[in-house]
DNA sequence: CCTCCACCGGAAAGCCGGGTCA
DNA sequence: TGACCCGGCTTTCCGGTGGAGG
């Protein structure tokens, strides 16, 4: 056993048949140059150039589907800007925050996070929000610098417009020449319509929309990355084309294209083949779909899982459309069986709505006249991943 | 045209587990 | 130690409602 494992490892190290530098086909990799985004990069640059003269730049909102280069372009510009600022000895700080991933969705958290970025630890909770604001304010004020706060996936902060307001208002109170500019990155164009008008006005003027990449553009991007990532000759002709074509159909998502290419490579590698083929791309696509879905299901709160499982059971026993009432009854029974405290129908109603948002089900309110008003629910999990999802739910809920 | 069903969904308030601070 | 704060989840309360059936 030991022998073979050892062999496996040495084999793995010595037998590099596919990848040269795998990181280059990860979406987080920032290449030396971003192709097909020159126009946007220049525009961002134009907006922030005043920073180099110590002037206040405007706030900026950037929109576009996922994987169209918003984050990459912004990070790219900031990198260059910081470099230039260093050359001419001007203080510029860039604070990059991903609101969704870091769960920054309240005033308190945003302020605390910025404070930490500026070198001051703030407890996760406990302090009055105004005190945190004052701390952040002092930090910025004393530093006499321009701080550019990048809020990626800013939609996650929708409920916390106070926080955004704070950030845009802070400039009026600063006394020692410090400045704060905000870059909001969102994949929802309607985001602006939903935010607080006070905040909206402070973002007025500058916004930038990133169009999706088309298939040829995606092909260029993949080729640029593949050059670094793969050994020469490791890709069969047509592989890149195929990844580009698939991703182009899904709103020109470069992240998706890169993931496909990387996973296809991994599959080929694991099978001990020295060439990535189109078939590997197909397999990669299937596997990614399945993994994404099961992962989402697995990481759902237990109560949500119970609701989903109830819907799944009802669907499997015939009906392809179920209603809130049915789900609730079934859910109650399930709770009884697995000894879990059942929640109210009101709450279940919300959980159903959440499951709709994450795409596991599709639910829409319909009126059935005398039959009352309810949600009509259909399961949205693809047939081929259904067994795996059911298995996952069973394990999570520990039902037999 | 009116009724009335079976929920929807907003508001407010409670509870809990995390924390600070004097 | 006790007063107080924060965020997340949940309950309680309750007014609202599209449209089939009367």
mmCIF file with all atom_site columns, N, CA, C and O in Angstrom, chain A residues 146-182:
data_model
loop_
_atom_site.group_PDB
_atom_site.id
_atom_site.type_symbol
_atom_site.label_atom_id
_atom_site.label_alt_id
_atom_site.label_comp_id
_atom_site.label_asym_id
_atom_site.label_entity_id
_atom_site.label_seq_id
_atom_site.pdbx_PDB_ins_code
_atom_site.Cartn_x
_atom_site.Cartn_y
_atom_site.Cartn_z
_atom_site.occupancy
_atom_site.B_iso_or_equiv
_atom_site.pdbx_formal_charge
_atom_site.auth_seq_id
_atom_site.auth_comp_id
_atom_site.auth_asym_id
_atom_site.auth_atom_id
_atom_site.pdbx_PDB_model_num
ATOM 1   N N  . UNK A 1 146 ? -5.491  59.191 -0.137 1.00 0.00 ? 146 UNK A N  1
ATOM 2   C CA . UNK A 1 146 ? -6.715  58.907 -0.872 1.00 0.00 ? 146 UNK A CA 1
ATOM 3   C C  . UNK A 1 146 ? -7.003  57.426 -0.742 1.00 0.00 ? 146 UNK A C  1
ATOM 4   O O  . UNK A 1 146 ? -6.148  56.601 -1.030 1.00 0.00 ? 146 UNK A O  1
ATOM 5   N N  . UNK A 1 147 ? -8.183  57.118 -0.270 1.00 0.00 ? 147 UNK A N  1
ATOM 6   C CA . UNK A 1 147 ? -8.550  55.727 -0.110 1.00 0.00 ? 147 UNK A CA 1
ATOM 7   C C  . UNK A 1 147 ? -9.611  55.354 -1.128 1.00 0.00 ? 147 UNK A C  1
ATOM 8   O O  . UNK A 1 147 ? -10.656 56.002 -1.213 1.00 0.00 ? 147 UNK A O  1
ATOM 9   N N  . UNK A 1 148 ? -9.307  54.357 -1.902 1.00 0.00 ? 148 UNK A N  1
ATOM 10  C CA . UNK A 1 148 ? -10.277 53.879 -2.871 1.00 0.00 ? 148 UNK A CA 1
ATOM 11  C C  . UNK A 1 148 ? -10.848 52.569 -2.350 1.00 0.00 ? 148 UNK A C  1
ATOM 12  O O  . UNK A 1 148 ? -10.133 51.595 -2.175 1.00 0.00 ? 148 UNK A O  1
ATOM 13  N N  . UNK A 1 149 ? -12.127 52.599 -2.061 1.00 0.00 ? 149 UNK A N  1
ATOM 14  C CA . UNK A 1 149 ? -12.768 51.403 -1.534 1.00 0.00 ? 149 UNK A CA 1
ATOM 15  C C  . UNK A 1 149 ? -13.505 50.703 -2.667 1.00 0.00 ? 149 UNK A C  1
ATOM 16  O O  . UNK A 1 149 ? -14.401 51.272 -3.281 1.00 0.00 ? 149 UNK A O  1
ATOM 17  N N  . UNK A 1 150 ? -13.117 49.493 -2.948 1.00 0.00 ? 150 UNK A N  1
ATOM 18  C CA . UNK A 1 150 ? -13.769 48.732 -4.001 1.00 0.00 ? 150 UNK A CA 1
ATOM 19  C C  . UNK A 1 150 ? -14.724 47.740 -3.373 1.00 0.00 ? 150 UNK A C  1
ATOM 20  O O  . UNK A 1 150 ? -14.323 46.877 -2.596 1.00 0.00 ? 150 UNK A O  1
ATOM 21  N N  . UNK A 1 151 ? -15.987 47.905 -3.680 1.00 0.00 ? 151 UNK A N  1
ATOM 22  C CA . UNK A 1 151 ? -16.996 47.000 -3.127 1.00 0.00 ? 151 UNK A CA 1
ATOM 23  C C  . UNK A 1 151 ? -17.477 46.067 -4.224 1.00 0.00 ? 151 UNK A C  1
ATOM 24  O O  . UNK A 1 151 ? -18.361 46.406 -5.008 1.00 0.00 ? 151 UNK A O  1
ATOM 25  N N  . UNK A 1 152 ? -16.891 44.895 -4.262 1.00 0.00 ? 152 UNK A N  1
ATOM 26  C CA . UNK A 1 152 ? -17.275 43.932 -5.275 1.00 0.00 ? 152 UNK A CA 1
ATOM 27  C C  . UNK A 1 152 ? -18.555 43.243 -4.834 1.00 0.00 ? 152 UNK A C  1
ATOM 28  O O  . UNK A 1 152 ? -18.770 43.034 -3.649 1.00 0.00 ? 152 UNK A O  1
ATOM 29  N N  . UNK A 1 153 ? -19.390 42.894 -5.790 1.00 0.00 ? 153 UNK A N  1
ATOM 30  C CA . UNK A 1 153 ? -20.697 42.299 -5.504 1.00 0.00 ? 153 UNK A CA 1
ATOM 31  C C  . UNK A 1 153 ? -21.460 43.159 -4.504 1.00 0.00 ? 153 UNK A C  1
ATOM 32  O O  . UNK A 1 153 ? -21.952 42.678 -3.481 1.00 0.00 ? 153 UNK A O  1
ATOM 33  N N  . UNK A 1 154 ? -21.541 44.409 -4.836 1.00 0.00 ? 154 UNK A N  1
ATOM 34  C CA . UNK A 1 154 ? -22.151 45.398 -3.941 1.00 0.00 ? 154 UNK A CA 1
ATOM 35  C C  . UNK A 1 154 ? -23.649 45.141 -3.738 1.00 0.00 ? 154 UNK A C  1
ATOM 36  O O  . UNK A 1 154 ? -24.238 45.627 -2.778 1.00 0.00 ? 154 UNK A O  1
ATOM 37  N N  . UNK A 1 155 ? -24.240 44.332 -4.608 1.00 0.00 ? 155 UNK A N  1
ATOM 38  C CA . UNK A 1 155 ? -25.672 44.017 -4.446 1.00 0.00 ? 155 UNK A CA 1
ATOM 39  C C  . UNK A 1 155 ? -25.955 43.416 -3.080 1.00 0.00 ? 155 UNK A C  1
ATOM 40  O O  . UNK A 1 155 ? -27.047 43.563 -2.548 1.00 0.00 ? 155 UNK A O  1
ATOM 41  N N  . UNK A 1 156 ? -24.960 42.726 -2.539 1.00 0.00 ? 156 UNK A N  1
ATOM 42  C CA . UNK A 1 156 ? -25.139 42.097 -1.235 1.00 0.00 ? 156 UNK A CA 1
ATOM 43  C C  . UNK A 1 156 ? -25.386 43.127 -0.141 1.00 0.00 ? 156 UNK A C  1
ATOM 44  O O  . UNK A 1 156 ? -25.847 42.795 0.935  1.00 0.00 ? 156 UNK A O  1
ATOM 45  N N  . UNK A 1 157 ? -25.087 44.390 -0.439 1.00 0.00 ? 157 UNK A N  1
ATOM 46  C CA . UNK A 1 157 ? -25.244 45.430 0.575  1.00 0.00 ? 157 UNK A CA 1
ATOM 47  C C  . UNK A 1 157 ? -26.560 46.180 0.430  1.00 0.00 ? 157 UNK A C  1
ATOM 48  O O  . UNK A 1 157 ? -26.767 47.182 1.101  1.00 0.00 ? 157 UNK A O  1
ATOM 49  N N  . UNK A 1 158 ? -27.387 45.657 -0.427 1.00 0.00 ? 158 UNK A N  1
ATOM 50  C CA . UNK A 1 158 ? -28.619 46.368 -0.741 1.00 0.00 ? 158 UNK A CA 1
ATOM 51  C C  . UNK A 1 158 ? -29.400 46.790 0.507  1.00 0.00 ? 158 UNK A C  1
ATOM 52  O O  . UNK A 1 158 ? -29.936 47.881 0.580  1.00 0.00 ? 158 UNK A O  1
ATOM 53  N N  . UNK A 1 159 ? -29.417 45.903 1.489  1.00 0.00 ? 159 UNK A N  1
ATOM 54  C CA . UNK A 1 159 ? -30.171 46.183 2.711  1.00 0.00 ? 159 UNK A CA 1
ATOM 55  C C  . UNK A 1 159 ? -29.467 47.195 3.608  1.00 0.00 ? 159 UNK A C  1
ATOM 56  O O  . UNK A 1 159 ? -30.000 47.606 4.621  1.00 0.00 ? 159 UNK A O  1
ATOM 57  N N  . UNK A 1 160 ? -28.253 47.542 3.251  1.00 0.00 ? 160 UNK A N  1
ATOM 58  C CA . UNK A 1 160 ? -27.456 48.369 4.150  1.00 0.00 ? 160 UNK A CA 1
ATOM 59  C C  . UNK A 1 160 ? -27.068 49.683 3.494  1.00 0.00 ? 160 UNK A C  1
ATOM 60  O O  . UNK A 1 160 ? -25.899 50.042 3.439  1.00 0.00 ? 160 UNK A O  1
ATOM 61  N N  . UNK A 1 161 ? -28.070 50.387 3.003  1.00 0.00 ? 161 UNK A N  1
ATOM 62  C CA . UNK A 1 161 ? -27.733 51.614 2.290  1.00 0.00 ? 161 UNK A CA 1
ATOM 63  C C  . UNK A 1 161 ? -27.127 52.652 3.226  1.00 0.00 ? 161 UNK A C  1
ATOM 64  O O  . UNK A 1 161 ? -26.388 53.525 2.795  1.00 0.00 ? 161 UNK A O  1
ATOM 65  N N  . UNK A 1 162 ? -27.408 52.520 4.519  1.00 0.00 ? 162 UNK A N  1
ATOM 66  C CA . UNK A 1 162 ? -26.782 53.404 5.500  1.00 0.00 ? 162 UNK A CA 1
ATOM 67  C C  . UNK A 1 162 ? -25.270 53.335 5.386  1.00 0.00 ? 162 UNK A C  1
ATOM 68  O O  . UNK A 1 162 ? -24.579 54.356 5.467  1.00 0.00 ? 162 UNK A O  1
ATOM 69  N N  . UNK A 1 163 ? -24.794 52.118 5.200  1.00 0.00 ? 163 UNK A N  1
ATOM 70  C CA . UNK A 1 163 ? -23.362 51.900 5.133  1.00 0.00 ? 163 UNK A CA 1
ATOM 71  C C  . UNK A 1 163 ? -22.778 52.631 3.938  1.00 0.00 ? 163 UNK A C  1
ATOM 72  O O  . UNK A 1 163 ? -21.758 53.315 4.039  1.00 0.00 ? 163 UNK A O  1
ATOM 73  N N  . UNK A 1 164 ? -23.446 52.509 2.813  1.00 0.00 ? 164 UNK A N  1
ATOM 74  C CA . UNK A 1 164 ? -22.954 53.170 1.613  1.00 0.00 ? 164 UNK A CA 1
ATOM 75  C C  . UNK A 1 164 ? -23.016 54.676 1.777  1.00 0.00 ? 164 UNK A C  1
ATOM 76  O O  . UNK A 1 164 ? -22.133 55.406 1.343  1.00 0.00 ? 164 UNK A O  1
ATOM 77  N N  . UNK A 1 165 ? -24.063 55.099 2.447  1.00 0.00 ? 165 UNK A N  1
ATOM 78  C CA . UNK A 1 165 ? -24.231 56.530 2.677  1.00 0.00 ? 165 UNK A CA 1
ATOM 79  C C  . UNK A 1 165 ? -23.079 57.075 3.518  1.00 0.00 ? 165 UNK A C  1
ATOM 80  O O  . UNK A 1 165 ? -22.483 58.099 3.200  1.00 0.00 ? 165 UNK A O  1
ATOM 81  N N  . UNK A 1 166 ? -22.780 56.362 4.588  1.00 0.00 ? 166 UNK A N  1
ATOM 82  C CA . UNK A 1 166 ? -21.633 56.720 5.430  1.00 0.00 ? 166 UNK A CA 1
ATOM 83  C C  . UNK A 1 166 ? -20.396 56.984 4.605  1.00 0.00 ? 166 UNK A C  1
ATOM 84  O O  . UNK A 1 166 ? -19.705 57.985 4.763  1.00 0.00 ? 166 UNK A O  1
ATOM 85  N N  . UNK A 1 167 ? -20.150 56.020 3.730  1.00 0.00 ? 167 UNK A N  1
ATOM 86  C CA . UNK A 1 167 ? -18.906 56.014 2.982  1.00 0.00 ? 167 UNK A CA 1
ATOM 87  C C  . UNK A 1 167 ? -18.827 57.199 2.027  1.00 0.00 ? 167 UNK A C  1
ATOM 88  O O  . UNK A 1 167 ? -17.762 57.790 1.827  1.00 0.00 ? 167 UNK A O  1
ATOM 89  N N  . UNK A 1 168 ? -19.959 57.559 1.460  1.00 0.00 ? 168 UNK A N  1
ATOM 90  C CA . UNK A 1 168 ? -19.925 58.635 0.490  1.00 0.00 ? 168 UNK A CA 1
ATOM 91  C C  . UNK A 1 168 ? -19.974 59.990 1.190  1.00 0.00 ? 168 UNK A C  1
ATOM 92  O O  . UNK A 1 168 ? -19.539 60.992 0.656  1.00 0.00 ? 168 UNK A O  1
ATOM 93  N N  . UNK A 1 169 ? -20.474 59.968 2.404  1.00 0.00 ? 169 UNK A N  1
ATOM 94  C CA . UNK A 1 169 ? -20.639 61.219 3.142  1.00 0.00 ? 169 UNK A CA 1
ATOM 95  C C  . UNK A 1 169 ? -19.361 61.624 3.849  1.00 0.00 ? 169 UNK A C  1
ATOM 96  O O  . UNK A 1 169 ? -19.140 62.792 4.170  1.00 0.00 ? 169 UNK A O  1
ATOM 97  N N  . UNK A 1 170 ? -18.519 60.632 4.073  1.00 0.00 ? 170 UNK A N  1
ATOM 98  C CA . UNK A 1 170 ? -17.344 60.832 4.903  1.00 0.00 ? 170 UNK A CA 1
ATOM 99  C C  . UNK A 1 170 ? -16.459 61.958 4.366  1.00 0.00 ? 170 UNK A C  1
ATOM 100 O O  . UNK A 1 170 ? -15.821 62.684 5.123  1.00 0.00 ? 170 UNK A O  1
ATOM 101 N N  . UNK A 1 171 ? -16.475 62.140 3.063  1.00 0.00 ? 171 UNK A N  1
ATOM 102 C CA . UNK A 1 171 ? -15.649 63.188 2.448  1.00 0.00 ? 171 UNK A CA 1
ATOM 103 C C  . UNK A 1 171 ? -15.960 64.587 2.977  1.00 0.00 ? 171 UNK A C  1
ATOM 104 O O  . UNK A 1 171 ? -15.094 65.428 3.065  1.00 0.00 ? 171 UNK A O  1
ATOM 105 N N  . UNK A 1 172 ? -17.213 64.804 3.317  1.00 0.00 ? 172 UNK A N  1
ATOM 106 C CA . UNK A 1 172 ? -17.603 66.145 3.755  1.00 0.00 ? 172 UNK A CA 1
ATOM 107 C C  . UNK A 1 172 ? -17.068 66.462 5.147  1.00 0.00 ? 172 UNK A C  1
ATOM 108 O O  . UNK A 1 172 ? -16.973 67.609 5.532  1.00 0.00 ? 172 UNK A O  1
ATOM 109 N N  . UNK A 1 173 ? -16.762 65.421 5.899  1.00 0.00 ? 173 UNK A N  1
ATOM 110 C CA . UNK A 1 173 ? -16.309 65.643 7.264  1.00 0.00 ? 173 UNK A CA 1
ATOM 111 C C  . UNK A 1 173 ? -14.798 65.644 7.404  1.00 0.00 ? 173 UNK A C  1
ATOM 112 O O  . UNK A 1 173 ? -14.260 66.129 8.388  1.00 0.00 ? 173 UNK A O  1
ATOM 113 N N  . UNK A 1 174 ? -14.115 65.076 6.424  1.00 0.00 ? 174 UNK A N  1
ATOM 114 C CA . UNK A 1 174 ? -12.668 64.964 6.529  1.00 0.00 ? 174 UNK A CA 1
ATOM 115 C C  . UNK A 1 174 ? -12.022 66.344 6.512  1.00 0.00 ? 174 UNK A C  1
ATOM 116 O O  . UNK A 1 174 ? -12.420 67.219 5.756  1.00 0.00 ? 174 UNK A O  1
ATOM 117 N N  . UNK A 1 175 ? -11.004 66.503 7.365  1.00 0.00 ? 175 UNK A N  1
ATOM 118 C CA . UNK A 1 175 ? -10.443 67.850 7.508  1.00 0.00 ? 175 UNK A CA 1
ATOM 119 C C  . UNK A 1 175 ? -8.992  67.975 7.060  1.00 0.00 ? 175 UNK A C  1
ATOM 120 O O  . UNK A 1 175 ? -8.528  69.063 6.796  1.00 0.00 ? 175 UNK A O  1
ATOM 121 N N  . UNK A 1 176 ? -8.285  66.866 6.996  1.00 0.00 ? 176 UNK A N  1
ATOM 122 C CA . UNK A 1 176 ? -6.844  66.985 6.754  1.00 0.00 ? 176 UNK A CA 1
ATOM 123 C C  . UNK A 1 176 ? -6.396  66.531 5.376  1.00 0.00 ? 176 UNK A C  1
ATOM 124 O O  . UNK A 1 176 ? -5.296  66.036 5.194  1.00 0.00 ? 176 UNK A O  1
ATOM 125 N N  . UNK A 1 177 ? -7.271  66.678 4.411  1.00 0.00 ? 177 UNK A N  1
ATOM 126 C CA . UNK A 1 177 ? -6.840  66.381 3.048  1.00 0.00 ? 177 UNK A CA 1
ATOM 127 C C  . UNK A 1 177 ? -7.011  64.941 2.614  1.00 0.00 ? 177 UNK A C  1
ATOM 128 O O  . UNK A 1 177 ? -6.629  64.585 1.513  1.00 0.00 ? 177 UNK A O  1
ATOM 129 N N  . UNK A 1 178 ? -7.570  64.101 3.455  1.00 0.00 ? 178 UNK A N  1
ATOM 130 C CA . UNK A 1 178 ? -7.843  62.732 3.029  1.00 0.00 ? 178 UNK A CA 1
ATOM 131 C C  . UNK A 1 178 ? -9.079  62.712 2.147  1.00 0.00 ? 178 UNK A C  1
ATOM 132 O O  . UNK A 1 178 ? -9.941  63.591 2.236  1.00 0.00 ? 178 UNK A O  1
ATOM 133 N N  . UNK A 1 179 ? -9.143  61.693 1.319  1.00 0.00 ? 179 UNK A N  1
ATOM 134 C CA . UNK A 1 179 ? -10.282 61.548 0.419  1.00 0.00 ? 179 UNK A CA 1
ATOM 135 C C  . UNK A 1 179 ? -10.692 60.095 0.334  1.00 0.00 ? 179 UNK A C  1
ATOM 136 O O  . UNK A 1 179 ? -9.860  59.201 0.428  1.00 0.00 ? 179 UNK A O  1
ATOM 137 N N  . UNK A 1 180 ? -11.976 59.878 0.150  1.00 0.00 ? 180 UNK A N  1
ATOM 138 C CA . UNK A 1 180 ? -12.452 58.515 -0.035 1.00 0.00 ? 180 UNK A CA 1
ATOM 139 C C  . UNK A 1 180 ? -13.226 58.432 -1.345 1.00 0.00 ? 180 UNK A C  1
ATOM 140 O O  . UNK A 1 180 ? -14.064 59.287 -1.620 1.00 0.00 ? 180 UNK A O  1
ATOM 141 N N  . UNK A 1 181 ? -12.912 57.444 -2.143 1.00 0.00 ? 181 UNK A N  1
ATOM 142 C CA . UNK A 1 181 ? -13.687 57.195 -3.352 1.00 0.00 ? 181 UNK A CA 1
ATOM 143 C C  . UNK A 1 181 ? -14.172 55.756 -3.339 1.00 0.00 ? 181 UNK A C  1
ATOM 144 O O  . UNK A 1 181 ? -13.499 54.884 -2.814 1.00 0.00 ? 181 UNK A O  1
ATOM 145 N N  . UNK A 1 182 ? -15.348 55.558 -3.882 1.00 0.00 ? 182 UNK A N  1
ATOM 146 C CA . UNK A 1 182 ? -15.944 54.228 -3.834 1.00 0.00 ? 182 UNK A CA 1
ATOM 147 C C  . UNK A 1 182 ? -16.151 53.683 -5.244 1.00 0.00 ? 182 UNK A C  1
ATOM 148 O O  . UNK A 1 182 ? -16.644 54.386 -6.117 1.00 0.00 ? 182 UNK A O  1
#
